[in-house]
Amino acid sequence: MEPAARRTYRRESEETRRADLITATQELVAEGGPEAATVRAIAARAGVTAGLIRHYFQSKDELTRAAFVSLMDGMTAKGADALEGVGAQPEERLAAFVSASLRPPVMDVGAVVLWAGYMHKVRNDPALRLAHEASYLAYRNILQSLIAALPREATEAQQRAEAIACNGLIDGLWLEGSVLTHAFAPGEIVTIGLRSVGAILGVDLIAHSAMLPDPGKILP
Amino acid sequence: MEPAARRTYRRESEETRRADLITATQELVAEGGPEAATVRAIAARAGVTAGLIRHYFQSKDELTRAAFVSLMDGMTAKGADALEGVGAQPEERLAAFVSASLRPPVMDVGAVVLWAGYMHKVRNDPALRLAHEASYLAYRNILQSLIAALPREATEAQQRAEAIACNGLIDGLWLEGSVLTHAFAPGEIVTIGLRSVGAILGVDLIAHSAMLPDPGKILP
DNA sequence: CGACAGATTATCCAAACGTATAACAGTTGG
DNA sequence: CCAACTGTTATACGTTTGGATAATCTGTCG
């Protein structure tokens, strides 16, 4: 057999290559679960050969960790982004935060599958457990600060409990809304989330969500 | 080389063997994630050899499906069991159901990891998606019937929305309470769950949970 | 423009995977 | 107590996996 032609390639910066490999890993896990993310499949999607993974990451496990941390950071960042460009009224800000978490691109079945695919590693790998916990607390603290800004009387302990409750509610709705897409009407999850968070906190968020995009008219 | 000594064995009933293999699969996925549940590991834990799996299941995938269905059925069954032997008062029954879902053995990190490990198969495999959806609806319908029994005025549409909300809240708290065990005080999740479900529905569940086991004194 | 450094590819490897099948042995009915 | 049945084991196969190493190409700097 004659020697195969060696493929041409471009040298890229370290950050580019690492980002490409991380993105490829996330996409594959989101699409086909953890077992679909083999070193060969990751390399193929990133447009490189398998050996390059070990050039940038000590092992596949390290790439896996990096991909998870990137996922979690991205999700909280997207939530916080929703607070930019919204008014200063506390109820309005909270409503914006809640509804952003219950809409695409945060509410997405691929994101759920990706997140779920890492659960057992979160349990067993101390570094991942730390990253997961930090990300959870970061999100909850944003929530708690939004709650604290509401015009109500409430102790800090009560605000903590309310933040835990709202966080759980949002997470559960995010999960079910993402996976059971066609079990709910368009915008139903957002409306239910706003109403329930409002009920838990004793404020009316629906009335303050008028400025936000219509839940029923979200583009795919 | 002389022939290896053949291991002695007992013939078991089909149901026993199938249950053993399913249990072994669930334990392995819960402990080490989906990739730990190889045919050889499953067989070893079930006390048989690998070939037997194919005698009872057409493929490993079919065993996987059976294990997931068994998991979901078991979880909803455990929730419904909590309604046995509790009083007839609606608030008390709802409180029992909620708190059972937020305690061991339902609230357990192994259960979460096991459930999460199947998420991507739920997405891709139509049979599993159906099973998952049926299980979700079964749980939610129990919840909705408990809500409908409360002494309140509420339309059916409103009860449906409330059931979705409470289901999401319970699922989210189940998830976080299971994975982030040491981030919460003992019984804190149960208390928050009862208070928040009460807030969403406009009833006081804490007052009606006095008969239930003390959340702070659950045995491991 | 030529040489150097290292980014990238190509190739190889041992281990583990799911599956297939033949041989064996426990169980059951006559 | 033997014969048929089938649950179960043992063994082998072809594929794929993550990891390691050698060869080579690309961009850069003197």
Short mmCIF file of C-alpha atoms (C1' of nucleotides) in Angstrom, two decimals:
data_model
loop_
_atom_site.label_atom_id
_atom_site.label_comp_id
_atom_site.label_asym_id
_atom_site.label_seq_id
_atom_site.Cartn_x
_atom_site.Cartn_y
_atom_site.Cartn_z
CA MET A 1 0.00 0.00 0.00
CA GLU A 2 1.34 3.41 -0.89
CA PRO A 3 1.86 5.88 1.95
CA ALA A 4 -1.22 7.91 2.83
CA ALA A 5 -1.06 11.61 2.06
CA ARG A 6 -0.46 13.54 5.21
CA ARG A 7 -3.25 15.99 5.87
CA THR A 8 -2.43 19.65 5.84
CA TYR A 9 -3.12 21.66 8.94
CA ARG A 10 -2.78 25.08 10.51
CA ARG A 11 -1.08 25.83 13.76
CA GLU A 12 -3.55 27.45 16.11
CA SER A 13 -3.12 29.21 19.41
CA GLU A 14 -3.35 27.14 22.55
CA GLU A 15 -6.54 28.85 23.68
CA THR A 16 -8.22 28.22 20.35
CA ARG A 17 -7.37 24.56 20.31
CA ARG A 18 -8.38 24.03 23.91
CA ALA A 19 -11.66 25.81 23.32
CA ASP A 20 -12.32 23.79 20.18
CA LEU A 21 -11.68 20.53 21.98
CA ILE A 22 -13.87 21.56 24.92
CA THR A 23 -16.71 22.59 22.62
CA ALA A 24 -16.45 19.36 20.66
CA THR A 25 -16.60 17.37 23.88
CA GLN A 26 -19.68 19.22 25.08
CA GLU A 27 -21.49 18.82 21.81
CA LEU A 28 -20.83 15.10 21.66
CA VAL A 29 -21.91 14.49 25.24
CA ALA A 30 -25.02 16.57 24.70
CA GLU A 31 -25.91 14.65 21.56
CA GLY A 32 -25.02 11.10 22.35
CA GLY A 33 -24.18 10.91 26.02
CA PRO A 34 -20.80 10.43 27.66
CA GLU A 35 -19.97 7.26 25.77
CA ALA A 36 -20.22 9.09 22.48
CA ALA A 37 -17.40 11.40 23.49
CA THR A 38 -14.45 9.17 22.64
CA VAL A 39 -11.07 10.72 21.98
CA ARG A 40 -11.40 9.93 18.30
CA ALA A 41 -14.88 11.43 17.97
CA ILE A 42 -13.83 14.55 19.86
CA ALA A 43 -10.77 15.00 17.68
CA ALA A 44 -12.76 14.50 14.51
CA ARG A 45 -15.32 17.11 15.50
CA ALA A 46 -12.64 19.57 16.53
CA GLY A 47 -10.95 19.02 13.17
CA VAL A 48 -7.74 17.55 14.55
CA THR A 49 -6.35 14.11 15.17
CA ALA A 50 -6.71 12.19 18.40
CA GLY A 51 -3.15 12.59 19.53
CA LEU A 52 -3.55 16.34 19.88
CA ILE A 53 -5.84 15.90 22.83
CA ARG A 54 -2.98 14.59 24.87
CA HIS A 55 -0.88 17.50 23.74
CA TYR A 56 -3.22 19.99 25.40
CA PHE A 57 -4.69 17.87 28.18
CA GLN A 58 -2.84 15.39 30.32
CA SER A 59 -5.59 12.83 29.78
CA LYS A 60 -9.09 12.53 28.48
CA ASP A 61 -10.31 12.90 32.04
CA GLU A 62 -8.72 16.32 32.28
CA LEU A 63 -10.46 17.41 29.10
CA THR A 64 -13.68 16.10 30.56
CA ARG A 65 -13.22 18.17 33.68
CA ALA A 66 -12.47 21.28 31.67
CA ALA A 67 -15.59 20.74 29.59
CA PHE A 68 -17.77 20.48 32.68
CA VAL A 69 -16.36 23.57 34.34
CA SER A 70 -16.88 25.46 31.11
CA LEU A 71 -20.49 24.30 30.98
CA MET A 72 -21.31 25.40 34.51
CA ASP A 73 -19.60 28.75 34.14
CA GLY A 74 -21.47 29.33 30.91
CA MET A 75 -24.87 28.58 32.42
CA THR A 76 -24.52 30.98 35.35
CA ALA A 77 -23.07 33.60 33.04
CA LYS A 78 -26.09 33.38 30.77
CA GLY A 79 -28.37 33.86 33.77
CA ALA A 80 -26.46 36.90 34.97
CA ASP A 81 -26.44 38.37 31.48
CA ALA A 82 -30.21 38.66 31.66
CA LEU A 83 -29.79 41.30 34.35
CA GLU A 84 -27.99 43.63 31.96
CA GLY A 85 -30.16 46.20 30.33
CA VAL A 86 -33.18 45.64 32.56
CA GLY A 87 -34.68 48.25 34.83
CA ALA A 88 -33.70 48.90 38.44
CA GLN A 89 -36.96 47.76 40.01
CA PRO A 90 -36.28 44.69 42.22
CA GLU A 91 -39.30 42.69 41.09
CA GLU A 92 -38.51 43.34 37.46
CA ARG A 93 -34.91 42.21 37.88
CA LEU A 94 -35.92 39.03 39.65
CA ALA A 95 -38.53 38.28 37.00
CA ALA A 96 -35.94 38.76 34.27
CA PHE A 97 -33.53 36.41 35.98
CA VAL A 98 -36.12 33.70 36.54
CA SER A 99 -37.54 33.80 33.06
CA ALA A 100 -34.11 33.81 31.42
CA SER A 101 -33.34 30.57 33.26
CA LEU A 102 -36.51 28.97 31.94
CA ARG A 103 -36.03 29.84 28.28
CA PRO A 104 -33.58 28.84 25.59
CA PRO A 105 -30.69 28.81 25.40
CA VAL A 106 -30.48 27.87 29.08
CA MET A 107 -33.54 25.66 28.92
CA ASP A 108 -32.38 23.16 26.34
CA VAL A 109 -32.47 19.40 26.27
CA GLY A 110 -28.88 19.27 25.10
CA ALA A 111 -27.80 21.25 28.13
CA VAL A 112 -29.67 18.89 30.44
CA VAL A 113 -28.19 15.80 28.84
CA LEU A 114 -24.74 17.34 28.98
CA TRP A 115 -25.15 18.27 32.61
CA ALA A 116 -26.58 14.88 33.52
CA GLY A 117 -23.75 13.12 31.78
CA TYR A 118 -21.31 14.57 34.26
CA MET A 119 -23.25 13.76 37.42
CA HIS A 120 -21.37 10.64 38.37
CA LYS A 121 -18.04 12.31 37.81
CA VAL A 122 -19.22 15.13 40.06
CA ARG A 123 -19.83 12.57 42.72
CA ASN A 124 -16.50 10.79 42.45
CA ASP A 125 -14.03 13.47 41.40
CA PRO A 126 -13.29 15.95 44.22
CA ALA A 127 -12.22 18.67 41.80
CA LEU A 128 -15.47 18.40 39.87
CA ARG A 129 -17.50 18.28 43.05
CA LEU A 130 -15.93 21.54 44.14
CA ALA A 131 -16.58 23.14 40.77
CA HIS A 132 -20.19 21.98 40.83
CA GLU A 133 -20.79 23.25 44.32
CA ALA A 134 -19.18 26.59 43.56
CA SER A 135 -21.36 26.99 40.50
CA TYR A 136 -24.52 26.11 42.42
CA LEU A 137 -23.69 28.59 45.16
CA ALA A 138 -22.84 31.31 42.66
CA TYR A 139 -26.25 30.94 41.07
CA ARG A 140 -28.04 30.79 44.39
CA ASN A 141 -26.23 33.84 45.69
CA ILE A 142 -27.36 35.88 42.71
CA LEU A 143 -30.86 34.72 43.46
CA GLN A 144 -30.54 35.58 47.13
CA SER A 145 -29.23 39.05 46.39
CA LEU A 146 -32.19 39.66 44.08
CA ILE A 147 -34.50 38.43 46.84
CA ALA A 148 -32.85 40.65 49.42
CA ALA A 149 -33.49 43.67 47.22
CA LEU A 150 -37.25 43.14 47.31
CA PRO A 151 -39.27 45.65 49.33
CA ARG A 152 -40.11 43.24 52.16
CA GLU A 153 -39.20 42.49 55.74
CA ALA A 154 -37.18 39.28 55.94
CA THR A 155 -34.32 37.92 58.01
CA GLU A 156 -31.22 36.70 56.28
CA ALA A 157 -31.96 33.13 57.35
CA GLN A 158 -35.37 33.39 55.74
CA GLN A 159 -33.86 34.81 52.57
CA ARG A 160 -31.42 31.92 52.44
CA ALA A 161 -34.24 29.40 52.73
CA GLU A 162 -36.22 31.23 50.06
CA ALA A 163 -33.23 31.26 47.74
CA ILE A 164 -32.81 27.51 48.20
CA ALA A 165 -36.48 26.99 47.44
CA CYS A 166 -36.50 29.20 44.36
CA ASN A 167 -33.30 27.65 43.12
CA GLY A 168 -34.82 24.20 43.47
CA LEU A 169 -37.99 25.28 41.73
CA ILE A 170 -36.11 26.81 38.83
CA ASP A 171 -33.86 23.78 38.48
CA GLY A 172 -36.75 21.36 38.52
CA LEU A 173 -38.73 23.35 35.96
CA TRP A 174 -35.60 23.77 33.83
CA LEU A 175 -35.14 20.06 33.85
CA GLU A 176 -38.69 19.04 33.06
CA GLY A 177 -39.29 21.82 30.62
CA SER A 178 -36.18 20.86 28.73
CA VAL A 179 -36.70 17.14 28.59
CA LEU A 180 -40.47 16.94 28.30
CA THR A 181 -40.67 19.66 25.70
CA HIS A 182 -43.99 18.81 24.17
CA ALA A 183 -45.71 18.19 27.50
CA PHE A 184 -46.09 21.91 28.07
CA ALA A 185 -47.57 24.78 26.11
CA PRO A 186 -45.13 27.43 24.83
CA GLY A 187 -44.24 29.79 27.63
CA GLU A 188 -46.14 27.75 30.18
CA ILE A 189 -43.01 26.92 32.16
CA VAL A 190 -41.95 30.56 32.33
CA THR A 191 -45.37 31.63 33.55
CA ILE A 192 -45.52 28.88 36.15
CA GLY A 193 -42.01 29.71 37.31
CA LEU A 194 -42.76 33.39 37.74
CA ARG A 195 -46.02 32.76 39.54
CA SER A 196 -44.53 30.16 41.88
CA VAL A 197 -41.42 32.15 42.75
CA GLY A 198 -43.75 35.03 43.43
CA ALA A 199 -45.91 32.88 45.68
CA ILE A 200 -42.90 31.66 47.65
CA LEU A 201 -41.65 35.22 48.17
CA GLY A 202 -45.01 36.93 48.55
CA VAL A 203 -44.60 39.28 45.58
CA ASP A 204 -46.28 39.54 42.20
CA LEU A 205 -43.72 38.86 39.48
CA ILE A 206 -46.22 38.41 36.66
CA ALA A 207 -47.19 42.05 36.87
CA HIS A 208 -43.52 43.02 36.61
CA SER A 209 -42.70 40.80 33.67
CA ALA A 210 -44.64 42.85 31.13
CA MET A 211 -41.44 44.35 29.76
CA LEU A 212 -39.95 40.95 29.09
CA PRO A 213 -40.34 39.10 25.78
CA ASP A 214 -43.66 37.31 25.43
CA PRO A 215 -43.17 33.73 26.60
CA GLY A 216 -45.45 32.47 23.88
CA LYS A 217 -43.52 34.07 21.09
CA ILE A 218 -39.99 32.85 21.66
CA LEU A 219 -38.27 32.00 18.43
CA PRO A 220 -36.76 28.53 18.12
CA MET B 1 -2.74 -26.51 29.77
CA GLU B 2 -5.22 -28.64 31.66
CA PRO B 3 -8.90 -27.76 31.36
CA ALA B 4 -10.09 -25.15 33.86
CA ALA B 5 -12.40 -26.41 36.58
CA ARG B 6 -15.95 -25.47 35.73
CA ARG B 7 -17.61 -23.41 38.44
CA THR B 8 -20.60 -24.87 40.21
CA TYR B 9 -23.88 -23.02 39.94
CA ARG B 10 -27.56 -23.14 40.78
CA ARG B 11 -30.36 -22.86 38.33
CA GLU B 12 -32.65 -19.98 39.24
CA SER B 13 -36.03 -18.86 38.05
CA GLU B 14 -36.25 -16.43 35.20
CA GLU B 15 -37.70 -13.67 37.36
CA THR B 16 -34.95 -14.06 39.95
CA ARG B 17 -32.19 -13.87 37.40
CA ARG B 18 -33.71 -10.94 35.58
CA ALA B 19 -34.18 -9.05 38.84
CA ASP B 20 -30.62 -9.84 39.90
CA LEU B 21 -29.21 -8.55 36.64
CA ILE B 22 -31.34 -5.41 36.78
CA THR B 23 -30.31 -4.70 40.36
CA ALA B 24 -26.67 -5.25 39.55
CA THR B 25 -26.94 -2.85 36.62
CA GLN B 26 -28.56 -0.18 38.75
CA GLU B 27 -25.99 -0.49 41.52
CA LEU B 28 -23.09 -0.23 39.11
CA VAL B 29 -24.49 2.80 37.30
CA ALA B 30 -25.28 4.47 40.62
CA GLU B 31 -21.78 3.85 41.89
CA GLY B 32 -19.57 4.43 38.91
CA GLY B 33 -21.71 5.88 36.18
CA PRO B 34 -22.89 4.23 32.99
CA GLU B 35 -19.44 3.26 31.81
CA ALA B 36 -18.93 1.17 34.92
CA ALA B 37 -21.85 -1.04 33.99
CA THR B 38 -20.11 -3.34 31.52
CA VAL B 39 -21.56 -6.74 30.79
CA ARG B 40 -18.71 -8.35 32.68
CA ALA B 41 -19.11 -6.15 35.75
CA ILE B 42 -22.87 -6.64 35.77
CA ALA B 43 -22.48 -10.39 35.52
CA ALA B 44 -19.85 -10.46 38.26
CA ARG B 45 -22.05 -8.49 40.64
CA ALA B 46 -25.06 -10.65 39.87
CA GLY B 47 -22.96 -13.74 40.53
CA VAL B 48 -23.18 -15.17 37.03
CA THR B 49 -21.07 -15.11 33.90
CA ALA B 50 -21.39 -12.56 31.15
CA GLY B 51 -23.00 -14.86 28.64
CA LEU B 52 -26.08 -15.23 30.79
CA ILE B 53 -27.08 -11.64 30.16
CA ARG B 54 -27.75 -12.47 26.56
CA HIS B 55 -29.78 -15.44 27.62
CA TYR B 56 -32.28 -13.21 29.40
CA PHE B 57 -31.97 -10.00 27.40
CA GLN B 58 -31.57 -9.70 23.68
CA SER B 59 -28.76 -7.22 24.15
CA LYS B 60 -27.13 -5.09 26.78
CA ASP B 61 -29.29 -2.20 25.64
CA GLU B 62 -32.40 -4.13 26.50
CA LEU B 63 -31.09 -4.80 29.99
CA THR B 64 -30.34 -1.11 30.29
CA ARG B 65 -33.89 -0.20 29.34
CA ALA B 66 -35.31 -2.65 31.85
CA ALA B 67 -33.12 -1.21 34.59
CA PHE B 68 -34.33 2.31 33.89
CA VAL B 69 -37.99 1.39 33.84
CA SER B 70 -37.51 -0.46 37.11
CA LEU B 71 -35.88 2.61 38.63
CA MET B 72 -38.66 4.97 37.67
CA ASP B 73 -41.39 2.63 38.78
CA GLY B 74 -39.64 2.14 42.09
CA MET B 75 -39.32 5.84 42.78
CA THR B 76 -42.98 6.65 42.20
CA ALA B 77 -43.98 3.57 44.19
CA LYS B 78 -41.95 4.73 47.17
CA GLY B 79 -43.68 8.10 47.04
CA ALA B 80 -47.11 6.53 46.91
CA ASP B 81 -46.23 4.18 49.78
CA ALA B 82 -45.91 7.19 52.06
CA LEU B 83 -49.65 7.73 51.73
CA GLU B 84 -50.38 4.40 53.36
CA GLY B 85 -51.09 4.57 57.06
CA VAL B 86 -51.42 8.34 57.18
CA GLY B 87 -54.58 10.20 58.21
CA ALA B 88 -57.37 11.27 55.89
CA GLN B 89 -56.82 15.03 56.26
CA PRO B 90 -55.79 16.46 52.84
CA GLU B 91 -53.03 18.71 54.16
CA GLU B 92 -51.55 15.88 56.16
CA ARG B 93 -51.54 13.55 53.16
CA LEU B 94 -49.89 16.10 50.92
CA ALA B 95 -47.28 16.84 53.57
CA ALA B 96 -46.51 13.15 53.91
CA PHE B 97 -46.08 12.78 50.17
CA VAL B 98 -43.82 15.80 49.85
CA SER B 99 -41.60 14.94 52.76
CA ALA B 100 -41.24 11.31 51.70
CA SER B 101 -39.91 12.51 48.35
CA LEU B 102 -37.31 14.65 50.08
CA ARG B 103 -35.95 12.00 52.41
CA PRO B 104 -34.00 8.79 52.00
CA PRO B 105 -34.37 6.40 50.38
CA VAL B 106 -35.83 8.55 47.59
CA MET B 107 -33.43 11.40 48.24
CA ASP B 108 -30.16 9.64 47.65
CA VAL B 109 -27.13 10.58 45.65
CA GLY B 110 -26.96 7.11 44.15
CA ALA B 111 -30.51 7.47 42.86
CA VAL B 112 -29.68 10.82 41.27
CA VAL B 113 -26.56 9.49 39.59
CA LEU B 114 -28.46 6.48 38.38
CA TRP B 115 -31.26 8.62 37.01
CA ALA B 116 -28.85 11.07 35.41
CA GLY B 117 -26.94 8.27 33.79
CA TYR B 118 -29.98 7.42 31.71
CA MET B 119 -30.85 10.91 30.56
CA HIS B 120 -29.28 10.72 27.15
CA LYS B 121 -30.87 7.37 26.46
CA VAL B 122 -34.20 8.90 27.43
CA ARG B 123 -33.60 11.48 24.78
CA ASN B 124 -32.62 9.12 22.01
CA ASP B 125 -34.57 5.93 22.68
CA PRO B 126 -38.31 6.33 21.98
CA ALA B 127 -39.24 3.48 24.31
CA LEU B 128 -37.33 5.03 27.18
CA ARG B 129 -38.73 8.45 26.45
CA LEU B 130 -42.21 7.04 26.73
CA ALA B 131 -41.39 5.29 29.98
CA HIS B 132 -39.89 8.45 31.40
CA GLU B 133 -42.83 10.58 30.42
CA ALA B 134 -45.31 8.08 31.82
CA SER B 135 -43.45 7.99 35.10
CA TYR B 136 -43.32 11.77 35.33
CA LEU B 137 -47.03 12.04 34.64
CA ALA B 138 -47.87 9.34 37.14
CA TYR B 139 -46.06 11.21 39.87
CA ARG B 140 -47.55 14.53 38.88
CA ASN B 141 -51.04 13.10 38.79
CA ILE B 142 -50.70 11.82 42.33
CA LEU B 143 -49.61 15.29 43.30
CA GLN B 144 -52.51 16.89 41.46
CA SER B 145 -55.05 14.61 43.10
CA LEU B 146 -53.64 15.50 46.51
CA ILE B 147 -53.87 19.18 45.59
CA ALA B 148 -57.44 18.78 44.36
CA ALA B 149 -58.41 17.33 47.73
CA LEU B 150 -57.38 20.48 49.58
CA PRO B 151 -60.20 22.61 51.02
CA ARG B 152 -59.83 25.44 48.51
CA GLU B 153 -61.47 26.94 45.47
CA ALA B 154 -59.41 26.21 42.35
CA THR B 155 -60.06 25.47 38.71
CA GLU B 156 -58.63 22.34 37.18
CA ALA B 157 -56.31 24.39 34.98
CA GLN B 158 -54.98 26.09 38.07
CA GLN B 159 -54.51 22.77 39.82
CA ARG B 160 -52.59 21.48 36.84
CA ALA B 161 -50.26 24.48 36.91
CA GLU B 162 -49.79 24.07 40.63
CA ALA B 163 -48.97 20.41 40.25
CA ILE B 164 -46.35 21.24 37.64
CA ALA B 165 -44.86 23.83 39.94
CA CYS B 166 -44.79 21.57 42.99
CA ASN B 167 -43.39 18.73 40.96
CA GLY B 168 -40.60 20.97 39.70
CA LEU B 169 -39.89 22.23 43.17
CA ILE B 170 -39.72 18.74 44.62
CA ASP B 171 -37.53 17.49 41.80
CA GLY B 172 -35.12 20.37 42.11
CA LEU B 173 -34.83 20.02 45.88
CA TRP B 174 -34.48 16.27 45.51
CA LEU B 175 -31.63 16.80 43.15
CA GLU B 176 -29.74 19.39 45.12
CA GLY B 177 -30.39 17.83 48.47
CA SER B 178 -29.08 14.53 47.18
CA VAL B 179 -25.95 15.77 45.48
CA LEU B 180 -24.96 18.65 47.76
CA THR B 181 -25.57 16.68 50.92
CA HIS B 182 -23.41 18.65 53.30
CA ALA B 183 -24.56 22.04 52.00
CA PHE B 184 -27.78 21.74 54.00
CA ALA B 185 -28.64 21.11 57.61
CA PRO B 186 -30.40 17.82 58.43
CA GLY B 187 -34.05 18.14 57.61
CA GLU B 188 -33.60 21.57 56.08
CA ILE B 189 -34.66 20.42 52.63
CA VAL B 190 -37.83 18.79 53.95
CA THR B 191 -38.79 21.91 55.85
CA ILE B 192 -38.12 24.17 52.89
CA GLY B 193 -40.06 21.84 50.62
CA LEU B 194 -43.10 21.79 52.88
CA ARG B 195 -43.08 25.54 53.38
CA SER B 196 -42.67 26.29 49.70
CA VAL B 197 -45.31 23.86 48.48
CA GLY B 198 -47.58 25.39 51.09
CA ALA B 199 -46.81 28.87 49.82
CA ILE B 200 -47.54 27.91 46.22
CA LEU B 201 -50.87 26.35 47.19
CA GLY B 202 -51.85 28.79 49.91
CA VAL B 203 -52.05 26.25 52.73
CA ASP B 204 -49.95 25.61 55.82
CA LEU B 205 -48.28 22.22 55.50
CA ILE B 206 -45.81 22.72 58.35
CA ALA B 207 -48.64 22.71 60.86
CA HIS B 208 -49.90 19.44 59.41
CA SER B 209 -46.56 17.68 59.40
CA ALA B 210 -46.33 17.29 63.16
CA MET B 211 -47.29 13.62 62.94
CA LEU B 212 -44.47 12.88 60.52
CA PRO B 213 -41.03 11.75 61.63
CA ASP B 214 -38.80 14.59 62.78
CA PRO B 215 -36.74 15.71 59.77
CA GLY B 216 -33.72 16.30 61.98
CA LYS B 217 -33.72 12.82 63.39
CA ILE B 218 -33.72 10.62 60.33
CA LEU B 219 -31.56 7.57 60.75
CA PRO B 220 -28.94 6.95 58.05
"C1'" DC C 1 16.58 32.16 3.32
"C1'" DG C 2 17.91 28.38 6.23
"C1'" DA C 3 17.63 26.25 10.70
"C1'" DC C 4 15.37 25.49 14.79
"C1'" DA C 5 11.25 24.48 18.07
"C1'" DG C 6 7.32 22.57 18.84
"C1'" DA C 7 2.54 21.86 17.12
"C1'" DT C 8 0.34 18.22 14.73
"C1'" DT C 9 -0.15 13.93 12.47
"C1'" DA C 10 0.48 9.02 11.83
"C1'" DT C 11 1.07 4.69 13.74
"C1'" DC C 12 1.20 1.34 17.17
"C1'" DC C 13 -0.22 -1.08 21.46
"C1'" DA C 14 -2.38 -3.52 25.22
"C1'" DA C 15 -6.61 -3.75 27.43
"C1'" DA C 16 -11.48 -3.94 27.52
"C1'" DC C 17 -15.62 -3.93 25.18
"C1'" DG C 18 -20.16 -6.34 23.36
"C1'" DT C 19 -21.42 -10.30 20.99
"C1'" DA C 20 -21.63 -15.06 19.33
"C1'" DT C 21 -21.54 -19.97 20.02
"C1'" DA C 22 -20.27 -24.54 21.53
"C1'" DA C 23 -19.81 -27.36 25.52
"C1'" DC C 24 -21.29 -28.53 29.99
"C1'" DA C 25 -24.29 -29.60 34.07
"C1'" DG C 26 -28.30 -28.96 37.03
"C1'" DT C 27 -33.20 -29.98 36.83
"C1'" DT C 28 -37.22 -32.33 35.69
"C1'" DG C 29 -40.48 -35.88 33.96
"C1'" DG C 30 -41.16 -40.51 32.93
"C1'" DC D 1 -32.22 -44.02 37.20
"C1'" DC D 2 -32.00 -42.63 32.73
"C1'" DA D 3 -32.96 -39.20 28.97
"C1'" DA D 4 -34.29 -34.88 27.32
"C1'" DC D 5 -34.33 -30.02 28.23
"C1'" DT D 6 -32.37 -25.76 29.03
"C1'" DG D 7 -30.00 -22.65 32.29
"C1'" DT D 8 -25.26 -21.62 32.63
"C1'" DT D 9 -20.43 -21.56 31.76
"C1'" DA D 10 -16.39 -21.18 28.99
"C1'" DT D 11 -14.03 -19.59 25.19
"C1'" DA D 12 -13.18 -17.08 21.16
"C1'" DC D 13 -13.75 -13.20 17.87
"C1'" DG D 14 -13.62 -8.71 15.88
"C1'" DT D 15 -13.94 -3.95 17.22
"C1'" DT D 16 -12.97 0.05 19.78
"C1'" DT D 17 -11.05 2.27 23.46
"C1'" DG D 18 -7.42 5.54 25.85
"C1'" DG D 19 -2.78 6.09 25.83
"C1'" DA D 20 2.13 6.29 24.06
"C1'" DT D 21 5.67 7.31 20.72
"C1'" DA D 22 7.90 8.33 16.42
"C1'" DA D 23 7.77 10.94 12.23
"C1'" DT D 24 6.85 15.28 9.90
"C1'" DC D 25 5.06 19.54 8.86
"C1'" DT D 26 4.45 24.58 10.00
"C1'" DG D 27 5.46 29.03 11.65
"C1'" DT D 28 9.16 31.96 13.43
"C1'" DC D 29 13.42 34.00 14.25
"C1'" DG D 30 18.10 35.04 13.31
#
